[in-house]
XYZ file of C-alpha atoms in Angstrom:
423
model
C 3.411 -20.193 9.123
C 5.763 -18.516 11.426
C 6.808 -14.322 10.396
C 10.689 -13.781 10.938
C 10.662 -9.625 11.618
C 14.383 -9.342 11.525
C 15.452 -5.302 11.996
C 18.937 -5.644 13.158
C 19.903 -2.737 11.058
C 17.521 -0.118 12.410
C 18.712 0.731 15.823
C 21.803 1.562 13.591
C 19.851 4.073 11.450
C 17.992 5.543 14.593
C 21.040 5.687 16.752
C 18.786 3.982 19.655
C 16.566 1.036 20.286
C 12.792 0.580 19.114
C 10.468 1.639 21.811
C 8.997 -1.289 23.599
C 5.330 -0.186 22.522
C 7.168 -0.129 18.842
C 8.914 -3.227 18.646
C 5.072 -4.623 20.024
C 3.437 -2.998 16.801
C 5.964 -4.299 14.618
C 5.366 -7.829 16.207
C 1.737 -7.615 16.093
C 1.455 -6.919 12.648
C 3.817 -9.518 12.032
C 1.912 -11.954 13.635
C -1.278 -10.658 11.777
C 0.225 -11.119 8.753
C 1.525 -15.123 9.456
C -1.594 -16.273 10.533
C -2.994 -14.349 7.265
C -1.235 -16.147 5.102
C -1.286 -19.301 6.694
C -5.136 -19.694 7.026
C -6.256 -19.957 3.832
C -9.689 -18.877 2.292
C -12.431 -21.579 1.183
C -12.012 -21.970 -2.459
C -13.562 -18.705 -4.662
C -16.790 -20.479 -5.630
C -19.504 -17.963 -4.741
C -17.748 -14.935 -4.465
C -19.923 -12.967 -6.905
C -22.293 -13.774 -3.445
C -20.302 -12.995 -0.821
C -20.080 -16.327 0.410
C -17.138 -18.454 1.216
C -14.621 -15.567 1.841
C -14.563 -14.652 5.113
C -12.248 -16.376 7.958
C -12.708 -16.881 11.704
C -9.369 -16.419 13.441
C -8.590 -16.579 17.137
C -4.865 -15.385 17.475
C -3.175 -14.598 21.012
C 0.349 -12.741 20.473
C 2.605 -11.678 23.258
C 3.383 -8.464 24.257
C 5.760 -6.074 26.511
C 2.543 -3.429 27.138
C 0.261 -5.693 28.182
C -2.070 -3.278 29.149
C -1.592 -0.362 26.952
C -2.713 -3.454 24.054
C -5.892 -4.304 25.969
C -7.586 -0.917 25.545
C -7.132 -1.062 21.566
C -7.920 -4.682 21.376
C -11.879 -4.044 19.993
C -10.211 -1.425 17.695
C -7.762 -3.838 16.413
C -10.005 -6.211 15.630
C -12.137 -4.112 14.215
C -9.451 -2.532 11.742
C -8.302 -6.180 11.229
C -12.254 -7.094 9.929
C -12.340 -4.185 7.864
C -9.334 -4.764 5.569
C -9.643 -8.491 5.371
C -13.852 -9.063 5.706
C -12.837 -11.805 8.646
C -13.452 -11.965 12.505
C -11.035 -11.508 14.398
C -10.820 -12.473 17.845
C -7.332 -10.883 19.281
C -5.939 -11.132 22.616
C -2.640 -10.492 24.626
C -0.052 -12.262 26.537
C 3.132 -11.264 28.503
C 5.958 -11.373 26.629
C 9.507 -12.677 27.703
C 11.090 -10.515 25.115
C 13.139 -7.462 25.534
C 13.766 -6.052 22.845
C 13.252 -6.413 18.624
C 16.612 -6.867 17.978
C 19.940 -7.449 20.143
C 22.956 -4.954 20.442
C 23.788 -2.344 22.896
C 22.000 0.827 23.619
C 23.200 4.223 21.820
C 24.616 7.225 23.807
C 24.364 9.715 21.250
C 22.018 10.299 17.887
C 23.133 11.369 14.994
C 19.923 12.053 13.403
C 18.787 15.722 13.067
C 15.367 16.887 15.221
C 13.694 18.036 12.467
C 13.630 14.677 10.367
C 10.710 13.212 8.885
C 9.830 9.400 8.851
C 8.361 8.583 5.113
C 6.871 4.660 4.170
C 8.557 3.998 1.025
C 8.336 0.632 -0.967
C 10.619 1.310 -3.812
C 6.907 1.581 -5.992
C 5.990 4.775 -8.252
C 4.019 6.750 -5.999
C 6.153 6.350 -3.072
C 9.252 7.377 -5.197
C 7.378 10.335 -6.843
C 6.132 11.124 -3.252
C 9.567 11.160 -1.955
C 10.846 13.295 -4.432
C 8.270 16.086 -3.572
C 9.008 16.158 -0.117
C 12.883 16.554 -0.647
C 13.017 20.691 -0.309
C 12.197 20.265 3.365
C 13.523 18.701 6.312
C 15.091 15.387 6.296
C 13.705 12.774 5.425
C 13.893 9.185 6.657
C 12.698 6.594 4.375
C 10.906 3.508 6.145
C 10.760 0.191 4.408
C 9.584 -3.485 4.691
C 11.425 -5.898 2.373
C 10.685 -9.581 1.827
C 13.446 -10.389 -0.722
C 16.586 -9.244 -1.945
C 15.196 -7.832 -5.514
C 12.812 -5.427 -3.348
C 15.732 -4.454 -1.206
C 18.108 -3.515 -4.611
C 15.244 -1.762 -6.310
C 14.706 0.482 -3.261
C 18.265 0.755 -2.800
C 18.514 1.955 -6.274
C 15.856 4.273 -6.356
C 17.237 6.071 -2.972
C 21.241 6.178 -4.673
C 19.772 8.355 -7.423
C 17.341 10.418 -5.159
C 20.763 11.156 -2.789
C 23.212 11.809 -5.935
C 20.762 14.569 -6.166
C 19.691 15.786 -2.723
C 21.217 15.124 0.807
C 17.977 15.231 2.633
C 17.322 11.393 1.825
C 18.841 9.410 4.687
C 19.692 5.752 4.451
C 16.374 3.922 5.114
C 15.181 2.339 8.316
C 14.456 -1.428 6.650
C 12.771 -4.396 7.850
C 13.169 -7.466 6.588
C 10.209 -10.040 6.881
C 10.113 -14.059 6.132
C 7.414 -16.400 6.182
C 9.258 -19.586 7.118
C 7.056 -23.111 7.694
C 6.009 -23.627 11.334
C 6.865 -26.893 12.462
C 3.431 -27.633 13.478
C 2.191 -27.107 9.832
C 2.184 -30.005 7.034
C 4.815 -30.112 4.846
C 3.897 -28.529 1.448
C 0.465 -26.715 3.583
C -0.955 -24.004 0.874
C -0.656 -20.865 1.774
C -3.430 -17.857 1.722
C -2.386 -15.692 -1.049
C -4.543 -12.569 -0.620
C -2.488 -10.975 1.711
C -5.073 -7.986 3.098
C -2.822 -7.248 5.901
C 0.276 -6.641 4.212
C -0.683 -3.110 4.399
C -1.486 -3.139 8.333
C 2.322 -4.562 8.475
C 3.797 -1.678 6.216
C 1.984 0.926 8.130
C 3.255 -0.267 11.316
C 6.747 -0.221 10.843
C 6.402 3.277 9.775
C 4.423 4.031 13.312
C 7.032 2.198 14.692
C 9.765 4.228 13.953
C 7.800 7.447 14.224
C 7.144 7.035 17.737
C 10.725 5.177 18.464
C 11.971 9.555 17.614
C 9.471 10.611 19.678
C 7.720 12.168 16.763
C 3.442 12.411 16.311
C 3.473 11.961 12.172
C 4.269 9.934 9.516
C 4.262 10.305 5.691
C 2.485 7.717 3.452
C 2.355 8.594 -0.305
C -0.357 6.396 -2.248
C -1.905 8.454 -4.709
C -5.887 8.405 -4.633
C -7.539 6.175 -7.425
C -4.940 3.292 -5.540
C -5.606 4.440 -2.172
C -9.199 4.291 -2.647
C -9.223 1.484 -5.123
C -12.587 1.146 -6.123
C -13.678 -2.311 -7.520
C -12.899 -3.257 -10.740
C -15.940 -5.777 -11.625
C -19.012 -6.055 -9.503
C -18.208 -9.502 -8.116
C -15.413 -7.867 -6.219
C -16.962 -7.590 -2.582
C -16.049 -5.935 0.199
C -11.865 -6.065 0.561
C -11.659 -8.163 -2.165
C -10.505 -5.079 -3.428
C -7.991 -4.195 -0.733
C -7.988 -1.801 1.726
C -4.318 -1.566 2.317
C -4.140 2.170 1.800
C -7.738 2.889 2.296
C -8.516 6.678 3.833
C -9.982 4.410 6.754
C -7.367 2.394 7.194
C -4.601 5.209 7.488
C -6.553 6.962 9.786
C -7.765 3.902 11.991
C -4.082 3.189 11.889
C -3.384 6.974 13.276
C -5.972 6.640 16.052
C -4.873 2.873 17.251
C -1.277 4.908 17.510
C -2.331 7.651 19.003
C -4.174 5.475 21.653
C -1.371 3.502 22.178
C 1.193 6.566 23.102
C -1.578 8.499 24.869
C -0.538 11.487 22.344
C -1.773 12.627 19.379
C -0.548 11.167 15.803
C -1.014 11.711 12.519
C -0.552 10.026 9.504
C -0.489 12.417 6.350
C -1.290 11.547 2.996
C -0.064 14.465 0.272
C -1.269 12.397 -2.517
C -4.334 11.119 -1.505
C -5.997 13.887 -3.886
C -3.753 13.251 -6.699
C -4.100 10.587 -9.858
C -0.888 8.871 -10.241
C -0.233 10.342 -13.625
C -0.711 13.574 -11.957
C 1.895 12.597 -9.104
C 4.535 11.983 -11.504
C 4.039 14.513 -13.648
C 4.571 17.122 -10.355
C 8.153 15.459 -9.880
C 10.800 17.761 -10.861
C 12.865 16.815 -13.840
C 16.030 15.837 -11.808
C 14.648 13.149 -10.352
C 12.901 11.429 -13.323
C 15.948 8.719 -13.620
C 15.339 8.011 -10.167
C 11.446 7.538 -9.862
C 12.620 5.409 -13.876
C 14.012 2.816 -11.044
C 10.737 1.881 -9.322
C 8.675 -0.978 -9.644
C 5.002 -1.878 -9.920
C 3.961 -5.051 -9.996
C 1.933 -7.353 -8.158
C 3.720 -10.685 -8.735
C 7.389 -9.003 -10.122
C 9.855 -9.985 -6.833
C 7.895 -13.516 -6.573
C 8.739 -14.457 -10.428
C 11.482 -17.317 -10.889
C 12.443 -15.390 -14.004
C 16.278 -14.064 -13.964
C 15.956 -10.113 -12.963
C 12.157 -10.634 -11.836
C 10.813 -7.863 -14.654
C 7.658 -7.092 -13.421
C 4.843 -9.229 -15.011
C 3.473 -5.964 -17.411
C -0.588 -7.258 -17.231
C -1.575 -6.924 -13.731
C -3.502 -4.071 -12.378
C -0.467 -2.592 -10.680
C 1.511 -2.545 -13.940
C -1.280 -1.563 -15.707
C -2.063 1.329 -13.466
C 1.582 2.266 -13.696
C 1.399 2.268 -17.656
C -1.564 4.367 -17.800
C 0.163 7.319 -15.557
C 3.535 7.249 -17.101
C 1.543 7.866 -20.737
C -0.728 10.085 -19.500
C 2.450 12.457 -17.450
C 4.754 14.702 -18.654
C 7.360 11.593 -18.553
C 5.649 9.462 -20.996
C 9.224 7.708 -21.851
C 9.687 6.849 -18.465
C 9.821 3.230 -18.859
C 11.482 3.282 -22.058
C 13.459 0.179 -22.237
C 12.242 -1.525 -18.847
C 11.581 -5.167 -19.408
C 8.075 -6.601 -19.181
C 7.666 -10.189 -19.212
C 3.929 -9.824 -21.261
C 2.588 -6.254 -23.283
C -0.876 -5.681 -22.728
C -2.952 -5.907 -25.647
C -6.722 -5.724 -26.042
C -7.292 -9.609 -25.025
C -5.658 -9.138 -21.355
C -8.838 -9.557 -19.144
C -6.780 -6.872 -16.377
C -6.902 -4.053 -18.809
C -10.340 -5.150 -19.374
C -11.913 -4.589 -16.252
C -9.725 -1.873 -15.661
C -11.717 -0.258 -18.891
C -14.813 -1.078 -17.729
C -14.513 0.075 -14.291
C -13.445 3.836 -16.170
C -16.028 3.747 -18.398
C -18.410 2.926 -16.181
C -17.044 6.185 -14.406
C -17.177 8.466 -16.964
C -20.816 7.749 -17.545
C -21.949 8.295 -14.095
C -19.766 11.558 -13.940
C -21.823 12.839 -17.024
C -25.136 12.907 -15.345
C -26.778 15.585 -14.183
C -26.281 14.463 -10.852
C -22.839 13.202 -10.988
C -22.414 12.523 -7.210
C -25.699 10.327 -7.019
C -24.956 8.262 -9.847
C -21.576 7.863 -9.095
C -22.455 6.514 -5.304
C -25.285 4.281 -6.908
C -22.891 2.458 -9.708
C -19.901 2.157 -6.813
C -21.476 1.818 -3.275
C -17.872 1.858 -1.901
C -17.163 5.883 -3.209
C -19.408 6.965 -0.497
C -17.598 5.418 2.243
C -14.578 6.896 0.964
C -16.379 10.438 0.921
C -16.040 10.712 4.896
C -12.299 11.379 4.762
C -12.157 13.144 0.906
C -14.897 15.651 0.416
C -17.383 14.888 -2.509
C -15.549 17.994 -5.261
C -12.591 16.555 -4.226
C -13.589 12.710 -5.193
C -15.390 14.163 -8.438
C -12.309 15.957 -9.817
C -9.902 13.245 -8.755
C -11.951 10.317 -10.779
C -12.791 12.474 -13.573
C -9.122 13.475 -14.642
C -8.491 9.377 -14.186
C -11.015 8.901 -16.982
C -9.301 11.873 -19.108
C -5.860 10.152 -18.357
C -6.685 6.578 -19.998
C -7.187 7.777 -24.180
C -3.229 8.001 -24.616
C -2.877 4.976 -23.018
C -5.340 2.663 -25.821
C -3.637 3.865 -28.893
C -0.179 2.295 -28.478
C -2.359 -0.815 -27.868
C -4.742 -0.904 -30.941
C -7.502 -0.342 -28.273
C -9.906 2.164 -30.344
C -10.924 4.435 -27.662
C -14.716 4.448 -28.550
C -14.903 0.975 -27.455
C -14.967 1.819 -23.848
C -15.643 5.474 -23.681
C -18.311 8.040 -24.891
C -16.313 10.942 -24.922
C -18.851 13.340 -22.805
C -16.493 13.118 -19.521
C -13.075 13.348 -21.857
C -14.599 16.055 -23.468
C -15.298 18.253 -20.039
């Protein structure tokens, strides 16, 4: 499986070429993410144990900074083992290349100094997110597209943000294709658990950060997704991914920093935030544009005319619960679902079990404790979010999910015992 990065367009937007330490980023998570999806996983047997999930990979990629790549190489692999549980052995060759893309340089830049670079993927939260940040300087929306439906949605979702504000500028996009090597088998599966898809968005945002010269980048993921605790306890280790993961971000900002010998940051506004709450802080004249976004997990890949997002997976789900529980709750009034959750969809489910299982932690005397001994994985999150923080955060994500079970004949005893929705 071979990764086809193709940014012709962004020098455009930028007004200059990607640095050469960029355009290496860009092709190293690009490479990351082909040999990702082309080794697949054993089969799930034995998950609930751990067992048969985790890959050996030897990969050797090309690059112009030969040397500036060899002092990160233990750090990328060990970023690349934490969001996809394999080991990674990673090392460097010269590259032939010049540069990402081909055209001319640019004499002048048409961008203003005091622009901001945002990762946005046309979903809720980065929509809401960019719509709270527009008030300030520029902004510059960064995105990675692998279809055509992505690219309109975001398209569509930035045309509404600019009818109302001028700060949005067009986006800096990168389109990716997996394409069949000509080594591999015809009709060769391919791995469809995708934990570095995340390593590949963050990059390009890096990418163009440091291609202005500038030391920060804004990544709006509100926290329950960021943090993304596992739904059932046969999920192990990133089999709930990482892709937005307090540790990832900030591994991401140190292997950057590293890389440009300065310091860089990676800012996350929302990280604090349910994603009810995030919408509900978006100012009414942009609630037509955030109505634009899409949340799905499977709703580009569908070979249904328009791609409606699928309605039952944990992303739409997720997306239904906040735009109940906000001040929008119409939001999606009229948007086209290809299922409607009812109580027999196994997502909601576990989705319901994980809260509940929530709530009655956070109603112990010792809320912190028992939260930390029902979901190992909170802790680990606790060394970028303080503890208060964490507590608040998943407790008004329990109060959220009530108005969300009535439209669906979901009596809200079933799941919950009203001592955290009561506090």
């Amino acid at each position: 499986m071979d990764a086809r990065l193709d940014g012709q367009g962004v020098p455009d937007v930028l007004s200059r070429q990607l640095d050469p330490l960029a355009a290496d980023l860009l092709e190293v998570a690009a490479a990351v993410y082909a040999v990702d999806r082309s080794v697949v996983r054993p089969r799930y047997a034995g998950f609930e144990r751990g067992e048969n999930w985790a890959r050996q990979i030897d990969l050797t990629i090309p690059v112009r900074c030969r040397e500036r790549w060899e002092s990160v190489r233990t750090d990328l692999a060990e970023l690349l083992a934490w969001l996809t549980d394999d080991e990674w052995s990673v090392s460097f060759s010269e590259s032939d290349r010049d540069r990402l893309t081909g055209g001319q340089g640019y004499l002048v830049s048409t961008l203003p100094d005091d622009i901001e670079p945002v990762l946005f993927s046309g979903g809720l939260d980065s929509s809401a997110g960019l719509a709270l940040r527009l008030g300030g300087p520029p902004l510059l929306p960064v995105s990675v597209r692998t279809n055509n439906d992505m690219a309109g949605v975001q398209e569509r979702v930035l045309s509404r943000l600019r009818g109302v504000s001028r700060e949005v500028l067009p986006a800096a996009s990168f389109r990716v294709n997996l394409t069949q090597s000509r080594t591999r088998a015809p009709g060769a599966k391919q791995e469809n658990s995708q934990r570095s898809r995340g390593l590949l968005f963050l990059a390009a945002g890096i990418a163009v950060a440091i291609t202005l010269g500038k030391g920060r980048l804004w990544f709006l993921e509100n926290g329950i997704g960021a943090i993304n605790l596992p739904y059932l306890r046969s999920q192990v280790g990133s089999q709930a991914t990482r892709s937005a993961h307090p540790r990832t971000v900030q591994a991401m900002a140190r292997l950057a920093g590293t890389l440009t010998g300065q310091d860089f940051a990676v800012e996350t506004p929302l990280l604090g935030l349910t994603k009810a709450e995030a919408v509900s802080a978006v100012p009414p004249e942009y609630e037509h544009a955030i109505a634009c976004s899409v949340s799905c997990d499977t709703g580009f890949a569908s070979r249904i005319s328009g791609h409606p997002p699928c309605g039952t997976c944990t992303s739409c789900l997720l997306r239904r619960q906040a735009v109940t529980a906000s001040r929008y709750p119409k939001l999606d009034e009229g948007k086209r679902f290809r299922r409607i959750p009812d109580r027999t969809t196994p997502e909601l489910a576990a989705m319901l079990w994980q809260a509940s299982r929530i709530e009655s932690r956070l109603a112990e005397q010792d809320p912190w404790s028992g939260f930390v001994e029902e979901f190992p994985e909170i802790a680990g999150a606790a060394e970028f979010v303080p503890r208060d923080r964490l507590l608040r955060l998943f407790g008004a994500y329990v109060r959220e999910w009530p108005k969300v079970l009535a439209p669906m004949d979901v009596p809200v005893g079933d799941w919950f015992s009203g001592q955290e929705l009561a506090s």
